[in-house]
Amino acid sequence: MVKPNYQYEKRQKELEKKKKKEEKLKRKQERVSTPGDEDGGLPPPVEHDAQTEPP
């Protein structure tokens, strides 16, 4: 009977966790670098001041 290789299985789990963590960090960095994507890609509303409008 063949013994299960628990070290191999553990290593594979660790690699999956590491890969998932790196992908999550990458997505987080992309979100920080492009802060306008959270509102659906719409530009921020422009507020009009009385001083900036032409007469």
mmCIF file with all atom_site columns, N, CA and C in Angstrom:
data_model
loop_
_atom_site.group_PDB
_atom_site.id
_atom_site.type_symbol
_atom_site.label_atom_id
_atom_site.label_alt_id
_atom_site.label_comp_id
_atom_site.label_asym_id
_atom_site.label_entity_id
_atom_site.label_seq_id
_atom_site.pdbx_PDB_ins_code
_atom_site.Cartn_x
_atom_site.Cartn_y
_atom_site.Cartn_z
_atom_site.occupancy
_atom_site.B_iso_or_equiv
_atom_site.pdbx_formal_charge
_atom_site.auth_seq_id
_atom_site.auth_comp_id
_atom_site.auth_asym_id
_atom_site.auth_atom_id
_atom_site.pdbx_PDB_model_num
ATOM 1   N N  . MET A 1 1  ? 0.837   -1.190 0.000   1.00 0.00 ? 1  MET A N  1
ATOM 2   C CA . MET A 1 1  ? 0.000   0.000  0.000   1.00 0.00 ? 1  MET A CA 1
ATOM 3   C C  . MET A 1 1  ? 0.880   1.251  0.000   1.00 0.00 ? 1  MET A C  1
ATOM 4   N N  . VAL A 1 2  ? 0.481   2.242  -0.768  1.00 0.00 ? 2  VAL A N  1
ATOM 5   C CA . VAL A 1 2  ? 1.271   3.452  -0.933  1.00 0.00 ? 2  VAL A CA 1
ATOM 6   C C  . VAL A 1 2  ? 0.900   4.463  0.152   1.00 0.00 ? 2  VAL A C  1
ATOM 7   N N  . LYS A 1 3  ? 1.941   5.065  0.745   1.00 0.00 ? 3  LYS A N  1
ATOM 8   C CA . LYS A 1 3  ? 1.695   6.093  1.758   1.00 0.00 ? 3  LYS A CA 1
ATOM 9   C C  . LYS A 1 3  ? 1.386   7.424  1.072   1.00 0.00 ? 3  LYS A C  1
ATOM 10  N N  . PRO A 1 4  ? 0.445   8.178  1.607   1.00 0.00 ? 4  PRO A N  1
ATOM 11  C CA . PRO A 1 4  ? 0.186   9.508  1.038   1.00 0.00 ? 4  PRO A CA 1
ATOM 12  C C  . PRO A 1 4  ? 1.356   10.452 1.322   1.00 0.00 ? 4  PRO A C  1
ATOM 13  N N  . ASN A 1 5  ? 1.631   11.297 0.371   1.00 0.00 ? 5  ASN A N  1
ATOM 14  C CA . ASN A 1 5  ? 2.727   12.246 0.513   1.00 0.00 ? 5  ASN A CA 1
ATOM 15  C C  . ASN A 1 5  ? 2.159   13.565 1.041   1.00 0.00 ? 5  ASN A C  1
ATOM 16  N N  . TYR A 1 6  ? 2.092   13.664 2.353   1.00 0.00 ? 6  TYR A N  1
ATOM 17  C CA . TYR A 1 6  ? 1.491   14.839 2.976   1.00 0.00 ? 6  TYR A CA 1
ATOM 18  C C  . TYR A 1 6  ? 2.334   16.097 2.768   1.00 0.00 ? 6  TYR A C  1
ATOM 19  N N  . GLN A 1 7  ? 3.634   15.935 2.702   1.00 0.00 ? 7  GLN A N  1
ATOM 20  C CA . GLN A 1 7  ? 4.493   17.104 2.483   1.00 0.00 ? 7  GLN A CA 1
ATOM 21  C C  . GLN A 1 7  ? 4.210   17.736 1.124   1.00 0.00 ? 7  GLN A C  1
ATOM 22  N N  . TYR A 1 8  ? 4.000   16.907 0.125   1.00 0.00 ? 8  TYR A N  1
ATOM 23  C CA . TYR A 1 8  ? 3.688   17.415 -1.211  1.00 0.00 ? 8  TYR A CA 1
ATOM 24  C C  . TYR A 1 8  ? 2.358   18.163 -1.197  1.00 0.00 ? 8  TYR A C  1
ATOM 25  N N  . GLU A 1 9  ? 1.345   17.558 -0.558  1.00 0.00 ? 9  GLU A N  1
ATOM 26  C CA . GLU A 1 9  ? 0.032   18.202 -0.491  1.00 0.00 ? 9  GLU A CA 1
ATOM 27  C C  . GLU A 1 9  ? 0.112   19.526 0.261   1.00 0.00 ? 9  GLU A C  1
ATOM 28  N N  . LYS A 1 10 ? 0.860   19.547 1.353   1.00 0.00 ? 10 LYS A N  1
ATOM 29  C CA . LYS A 1 10 ? 1.017   20.774 2.134   1.00 0.00 ? 10 LYS A CA 1
ATOM 30  C C  . LYS A 1 10 ? 1.700   21.852 1.299   1.00 0.00 ? 10 LYS A C  1
ATOM 31  N N  . ARG A 1 11 ? 2.732   21.464 0.582   1.00 0.00 ? 11 ARG A N  1
ATOM 32  C CA . ARG A 1 11 ? 3.462   22.421 -0.262  1.00 0.00 ? 11 ARG A CA 1
ATOM 33  C C  . ARG A 1 11 ? 2.548   22.995 -1.343  1.00 0.00 ? 11 ARG A C  1
ATOM 34  N N  . GLN A 1 12 ? 1.711   22.157 -1.936  1.00 0.00 ? 12 GLN A N  1
ATOM 35  C CA . GLN A 1 12 ? 0.787   22.628 -2.970  1.00 0.00 ? 12 GLN A CA 1
ATOM 36  C C  . GLN A 1 12 ? -0.208  23.625 -2.388  1.00 0.00 ? 12 GLN A C  1
ATOM 37  N N  . LYS A 1 13 ? -0.712  23.347 -1.187  1.00 0.00 ? 13 LYS A N  1
ATOM 38  C CA . LYS A 1 13 ? -1.633  24.276 -0.526  1.00 0.00 ? 13 LYS A CA 1
ATOM 39  C C  . LYS A 1 13 ? -0.947  25.605 -0.246  1.00 0.00 ? 13 LYS A C  1
ATOM 40  N N  . GLU A 1 14 ? 0.301   25.538 0.237   1.00 0.00 ? 14 GLU A N  1
ATOM 41  C CA . GLU A 1 14 ? 1.051   26.758 0.525   1.00 0.00 ? 14 GLU A CA 1
ATOM 42  C C  . GLU A 1 14 ? 1.262   27.580 -0.739  1.00 0.00 ? 14 GLU A C  1
ATOM 43  N N  . LEU A 1 15 ? 1.584   26.912 -1.839  1.00 0.00 ? 15 LEU A N  1
ATOM 44  C CA . LEU A 1 15 ? 1.782   27.616 -3.106  1.00 0.00 ? 15 LEU A CA 1
ATOM 45  C C  . LEU A 1 15 ? 0.488   28.270 -3.578  1.00 0.00 ? 15 LEU A C  1
ATOM 46  N N  . GLU A 1 16 ? -0.645  27.577 -3.407  1.00 0.00 ? 16 GLU A N  1
ATOM 47  C CA . GLU A 1 16 ? -1.934  28.153 -3.789  1.00 0.00 ? 16 GLU A CA 1
ATOM 48  C C  . GLU A 1 16 ? -2.242  29.386 -2.954  1.00 0.00 ? 16 GLU A C  1
ATOM 49  N N  . LYS A 1 17 ? -2.007  29.297 -1.644  1.00 0.00 ? 17 LYS A N  1
ATOM 50  C CA . LYS A 1 17 ? -2.258  30.435 -0.758  1.00 0.00 ? 17 LYS A CA 1
ATOM 51  C C  . LYS A 1 17 ? -1.373  31.618 -1.139  1.00 0.00 ? 17 LYS A C  1
ATOM 52  N N  . LYS A 1 18 ? -0.105  31.336 -1.423  1.00 0.00 ? 18 LYS A N  1
ATOM 53  C CA . LYS A 1 18 ? 0.837   32.391 -1.791  1.00 0.00 ? 18 LYS A CA 1
ATOM 54  C C  . LYS A 1 18 ? 0.402   33.065 -3.089  1.00 0.00 ? 18 LYS A C  1
ATOM 55  N N  . LYS A 1 19 ? -0.009  32.269 -4.067  1.00 0.00 ? 19 LYS A N  1
ATOM 56  C CA . LYS A 1 19 ? -0.450  32.802 -5.352  1.00 0.00 ? 19 LYS A CA 1
ATOM 57  C C  . LYS A 1 19 ? -1.698  33.662 -5.173  1.00 0.00 ? 19 LYS A C  1
ATOM 58  N N  . LYS A 1 20 ? -2.642  33.173 -4.392  1.00 0.00 ? 20 LYS A N  1
ATOM 59  C CA . LYS A 1 20 ? -3.881  33.908 -4.151  1.00 0.00 ? 20 LYS A CA 1
ATOM 60  C C  . LYS A 1 20 ? -3.596  35.222 -3.430  1.00 0.00 ? 20 LYS A C  1
ATOM 61  N N  . LYS A 1 21 ? -2.692  35.193 -2.453  1.00 0.00 ? 21 LYS A N  1
ATOM 62  C CA . LYS A 1 21 ? -2.331  36.392 -1.703  1.00 0.00 ? 21 LYS A CA 1
ATOM 63  C C  . LYS A 1 21 ? -1.677  37.423 -2.620  1.00 0.00 ? 21 LYS A C  1
ATOM 64  N N  . GLU A 1 22 ? -0.783  36.974 -3.511  1.00 0.00 ? 22 GLU A N  1
ATOM 65  C CA . GLU A 1 22 ? -0.120  37.885 -4.443  1.00 0.00 ? 22 GLU A CA 1
ATOM 66  C C  . GLU A 1 22 ? -1.128  38.512 -5.409  1.00 0.00 ? 22 GLU A C  1
ATOM 67  N N  . GLU A 1 23 ? -2.089  37.711 -5.888  1.00 0.00 ? 23 GLU A N  1
ATOM 68  C CA . GLU A 1 23 ? -3.109  38.245 -6.792  1.00 0.00 ? 23 GLU A CA 1
ATOM 69  C C  . GLU A 1 23 ? -3.975  39.279 -6.082  1.00 0.00 ? 23 GLU A C  1
ATOM 70  N N  . LYS A 1 24 ? -4.313  38.999 -4.842  1.00 0.00 ? 24 LYS A N  1
ATOM 71  C CA . LYS A 1 24 ? -5.124  39.936 -4.061  1.00 0.00 ? 24 LYS A CA 1
ATOM 72  C C  . LYS A 1 24 ? -4.360  41.243 -3.851  1.00 0.00 ? 24 LYS A C  1
ATOM 73  N N  . LEU A 1 25 ? -3.081  41.148 -3.521  1.00 0.00 ? 25 LEU A N  1
ATOM 74  C CA . LEU A 1 25 ? -2.261  42.337 -3.325  1.00 0.00 ? 25 LEU A CA 1
ATOM 75  C C  . LEU A 1 25 ? -2.150  43.129 -4.624  1.00 0.00 ? 25 LEU A C  1
ATOM 76  N N  . LYS A 1 26 ? -2.010  42.434 -5.747  1.00 0.00 ? 26 LYS A N  1
ATOM 77  C CA . LYS A 1 26 ? -1.912  43.090 -7.048  1.00 0.00 ? 26 LYS A CA 1
ATOM 78  C C  . LYS A 1 26 ? -3.197  43.854 -7.364  1.00 0.00 ? 26 LYS A C  1
ATOM 79  N N  . ARG A 1 27 ? -4.358  43.204 -7.122  1.00 0.00 ? 27 ARG A N  1
ATOM 80  C CA . ARG A 1 27 ? -5.642  43.877 -7.355  1.00 0.00 ? 27 ARG A CA 1
ATOM 81  C C  . ARG A 1 27 ? -5.785  45.098 -6.454  1.00 0.00 ? 27 ARG A C  1
ATOM 82  N N  . LYS A 1 28 ? -5.336  44.974 -5.219  1.00 0.00 ? 28 LYS A N  1
ATOM 83  C CA . LYS A 1 28 ? -5.425  46.089 -4.278  1.00 0.00 ? 28 LYS A CA 1
ATOM 84  C C  . LYS A 1 28 ? -4.557  47.254 -4.747  1.00 0.00 ? 28 LYS A C  1
ATOM 85  N N  . GLN A 1 29 ? -3.351  46.963 -5.234  1.00 0.00 ? 29 GLN A N  1
ATOM 86  C CA . GLN A 1 29 ? -2.462  48.013 -5.726  1.00 0.00 ? 29 GLN A CA 1
ATOM 87  C C  . GLN A 1 29 ? -3.042  48.678 -6.965  1.00 0.00 ? 29 GLN A C  1
ATOM 88  N N  . GLU A 1 30 ? -3.675  47.910 -7.852  1.00 0.00 ? 30 GLU A N  1
ATOM 89  C CA . GLU A 1 30 ? -4.301  48.481 -9.044  1.00 0.00 ? 30 GLU A CA 1
ATOM 90  C C  . GLU A 1 30 ? -5.447  49.398 -8.646  1.00 0.00 ? 30 GLU A C  1
ATOM 91  N N  . ARG A 1 31 ? -6.208  49.000 -7.633  1.00 0.00 ? 31 ARG A N  1
ATOM 92  C CA . ARG A 1 31 ? -7.333  49.805 -7.175  1.00 0.00 ? 31 ARG A CA 1
ATOM 93  C C  . ARG A 1 31 ? -6.835  51.120 -6.575  1.00 0.00 ? 31 ARG A C  1
ATOM 94  N N  . VAL A 1 32 ? -5.716  51.083 -5.852  1.00 0.00 ? 32 VAL A N  1
ATOM 95  C CA . VAL A 1 32 ? -5.154  52.286 -5.251  1.00 0.00 ? 32 VAL A CA 1
ATOM 96  C C  . VAL A 1 32 ? -4.609  53.214 -6.331  1.00 0.00 ? 32 VAL A C  1
ATOM 97  N N  . SER A 1 33 ? -4.000  52.650 -7.370  1.00 0.00 ? 33 SER A N  1
ATOM 98  C CA . SER A 1 33 ? -3.401  53.471 -8.421  1.00 0.00 ? 33 SER A CA 1
ATOM 99  C C  . SER A 1 33 ? -4.451  54.101 -9.332  1.00 0.00 ? 33 SER A C  1
ATOM 100 N N  . THR A 1 34 ? -5.643  53.508 -9.419  1.00 0.00 ? 34 THR A N  1
ATOM 101 C CA . THR A 1 34 ? -6.731  54.067 -10.223 1.00 0.00 ? 34 THR A CA 1
ATOM 102 C C  . THR A 1 34 ? -7.954  54.274 -9.339  1.00 0.00 ? 34 THR A C  1
ATOM 103 N N  . PRO A 1 35 ? -8.004  55.366 -8.575  1.00 0.00 ? 35 PRO A N  1
ATOM 104 C CA . PRO A 1 35 ? -9.081  55.555 -7.600  1.00 0.00 ? 35 PRO A CA 1
ATOM 105 C C  . PRO A 1 35 ? -10.434 55.923 -8.201  1.00 0.00 ? 35 PRO A C  1
ATOM 106 N N  . GLY A 1 36 ? -10.585 56.087 -9.491  1.00 0.00 ? 36 GLY A N  1
ATOM 107 C CA . GLY A 1 36 ? -11.857 56.473 -10.084 1.00 0.00 ? 36 GLY A CA 1
ATOM 108 C C  . GLY A 1 36 ? -12.725 55.304 -10.492 1.00 0.00 ? 36 GLY A C  1
ATOM 109 N N  . ASP A 1 37 ? -12.262 54.080 -10.333 1.00 0.00 ? 37 ASP A N  1
ATOM 110 C CA . ASP A 1 37 ? -13.002 52.914 -10.811 1.00 0.00 ? 37 ASP A CA 1
ATOM 111 C C  . ASP A 1 37 ? -14.112 52.465 -9.872  1.00 0.00 ? 37 ASP A C  1
ATOM 112 N N  . GLU A 1 38 ? -14.104 52.895 -8.635  1.00 0.00 ? 38 GLU A N  1
ATOM 113 C CA . GLU A 1 38 ? -15.079 52.409 -7.669  1.00 0.00 ? 38 GLU A CA 1
ATOM 114 C C  . GLU A 1 38 ? -16.491 52.898 -7.965  1.00 0.00 ? 38 GLU A C  1
ATOM 115 N N  . ASP A 1 39 ? -16.637 54.061 -8.583  1.00 0.00 ? 39 ASP A N  1
ATOM 116 C CA . ASP A 1 39 ? -17.967 54.611 -8.838  1.00 0.00 ? 39 ASP A CA 1
ATOM 117 C C  . ASP A 1 39 ? -18.480 54.227 -10.228 1.00 0.00 ? 39 ASP A C  1
ATOM 118 N N  . GLY A 1 40 ? -17.943 53.199 -10.821 1.00 0.00 ? 40 GLY A N  1
ATOM 119 C CA . GLY A 1 40 ? -18.415 52.734 -12.113 1.00 0.00 ? 40 GLY A CA 1
ATOM 120 C C  . GLY A 1 40 ? -17.737 53.411 -13.282 1.00 0.00 ? 40 GLY A C  1
ATOM 121 N N  . GLY A 1 41 ? -16.653 54.120 -13.055 1.00 0.00 ? 41 GLY A N  1
ATOM 122 C CA . GLY A 1 41 ? -15.924 54.749 -14.139 1.00 0.00 ? 41 GLY A CA 1
ATOM 123 C C  . GLY A 1 41 ? -16.464 56.111 -14.541 1.00 0.00 ? 41 GLY A C  1
ATOM 124 N N  . LEU A 1 42 ? -17.424 56.631 -13.806 1.00 0.00 ? 42 LEU A N  1
ATOM 125 C CA . LEU A 1 42 ? -17.962 57.948 -14.132 1.00 0.00 ? 42 LEU A CA 1
ATOM 126 C C  . LEU A 1 42 ? -17.035 59.030 -13.604 1.00 0.00 ? 42 LEU A C  1
ATOM 127 N N  . PRO A 1 43 ? -16.905 60.139 -14.331 1.00 0.00 ? 43 PRO A N  1
ATOM 128 C CA . PRO A 1 43 ? -16.067 61.226 -13.826 1.00 0.00 ? 43 PRO A CA 1
ATOM 129 C C  . PRO A 1 43 ? -16.739 61.880 -12.622 1.00 0.00 ? 43 PRO A C  1
ATOM 130 N N  . PRO A 1 44 ? -15.968 62.495 -11.742 1.00 0.00 ? 44 PRO A N  1
ATOM 131 C CA . PRO A 1 44 ? -16.564 63.139 -10.575 1.00 0.00 ? 44 PRO A CA 1
ATOM 132 C C  . PRO A 1 44 ? -17.438 64.314 -11.003 1.00 0.00 ? 44 PRO A C  1
ATOM 133 N N  . PRO A 1 45 ? -18.509 64.593 -10.270 1.00 0.00 ? 45 PRO A N  1
ATOM 134 C CA . PRO A 1 45 ? -19.384 65.707 -10.641 1.00 0.00 ? 45 PRO A CA 1
ATOM 135 C C  . PRO A 1 45 ? -18.657 67.040 -10.525 1.00 0.00 ? 45 PRO A C  1
ATOM 136 N N  . VAL A 1 46 ? -18.956 67.937 -11.455 1.00 0.00 ? 46 VAL A N  1
ATOM 137 C CA . VAL A 1 46 ? -18.318 69.247 -11.477 1.00 0.00 ? 46 VAL A CA 1
ATOM 138 C C  . VAL A 1 46 ? -19.230 70.228 -10.758 1.00 0.00 ? 46 VAL A C  1
ATOM 139 N N  . GLU A 1 47 ? -18.664 70.913 -9.770  1.00 0.00 ? 47 GLU A N  1
ATOM 140 C CA . GLU A 1 47 ? -19.441 71.910 -9.043  1.00 0.00 ? 47 GLU A CA 1
ATOM 141 C C  . GLU A 1 47 ? -19.161 73.274 -9.664  1.00 0.00 ? 47 GLU A C  1
ATOM 142 N N  . HIS A 1 48 ? -20.214 74.043 -9.908  1.00 0.00 ? 48 HIS A N  1
ATOM 143 C CA . HIS A 1 48 ? -20.070 75.367 -10.498 1.00 0.00 ? 48 HIS A CA 1
ATOM 144 C C  . HIS A 1 48 ? -20.133 76.414 -9.402  1.00 0.00 ? 48 HIS A C  1
ATOM 145 N N  . ASP A 1 49 ? -19.146 77.275 -9.380  1.00 0.00 ? 49 ASP A N  1
ATOM 146 C CA . ASP A 1 49 ? -19.147 78.391 -8.443  1.00 0.00 ? 49 ASP A CA 1
ATOM 147 C C  . ASP A 1 49 ? -19.646 79.624 -9.173  1.00 0.00 ? 49 ASP A C  1
ATOM 148 N N  . ALA A 1 50 ? -20.211 80.558 -8.440  1.00 0.00 ? 50 ALA A N  1
ATOM 149 C CA . ALA A 1 50 ? -20.725 81.789 -9.030  1.00 0.00 ? 50 ALA A CA 1
ATOM 150 C C  . ALA A 1 50 ? -19.573 82.623 -9.600  1.00 0.00 ? 50 ALA A C  1
ATOM 151 N N  . GLN A 1 51 ? -18.390 82.471 -9.042  1.00 0.00 ? 51 GLN A N  1
ATOM 152 C CA . GLN A 1 51 ? -17.251 83.265 -9.490  1.00 0.00 ? 51 GLN A CA 1
ATOM 153 C C  . GLN A 1 51 ? -16.682 82.739 -10.810 1.00 0.00 ? 51 GLN A C  1
ATOM 154 N N  . THR A 1 52 ? -16.803 81.473 -11.104 1.00 0.00 ? 52 THR A N  1
ATOM 155 C CA . THR A 1 52 ? -16.189 80.910 -12.304 1.00 0.00 ? 52 THR A CA 1
ATOM 156 C C  . THR A 1 52 ? -17.095 80.979 -13.524 1.00 0.00 ? 52 THR A C  1
ATOM 157 N N  . GLU A 1 53 ? -18.393 81.264 -13.347 1.00 0.00 ? 53 GLU A N  1
ATOM 158 C CA . GLU A 1 53 ? -19.302 81.336 -14.487 1.00 0.00 ? 53 GLU A CA 1
ATOM 159 C C  . GLU A 1 53 ? -19.122 82.659 -15.229 1.00 0.00 ? 53 GLU A C  1
ATOM 160 N N  . PRO A 1 54 ? -19.204 82.646 -16.553 1.00 0.00 ? 54 PRO A N  1
ATOM 161 C CA . PRO A 1 54 ? -19.078 83.895 -17.320 1.00 0.00 ? 54 PRO A CA 1
ATOM 162 C C  . PRO A 1 54 ? -20.317 84.774 -17.116 1.00 0.00 ? 54 PRO A C  1
ATOM 163 N N  . PRO A 1 55 ? -20.160 86.090 -17.214 1.00 0.00 ? 55 PRO A N  1
ATOM 164 C CA . PRO A 1 55 ? -21.295 87.011 -16.996 1.00 0.00 ? 55 PRO A CA 1
ATOM 165 C C  . PRO A 1 55 ? -22.337 86.946 -18.083 1.00 0.00 ? 55 PRO A C  1
#
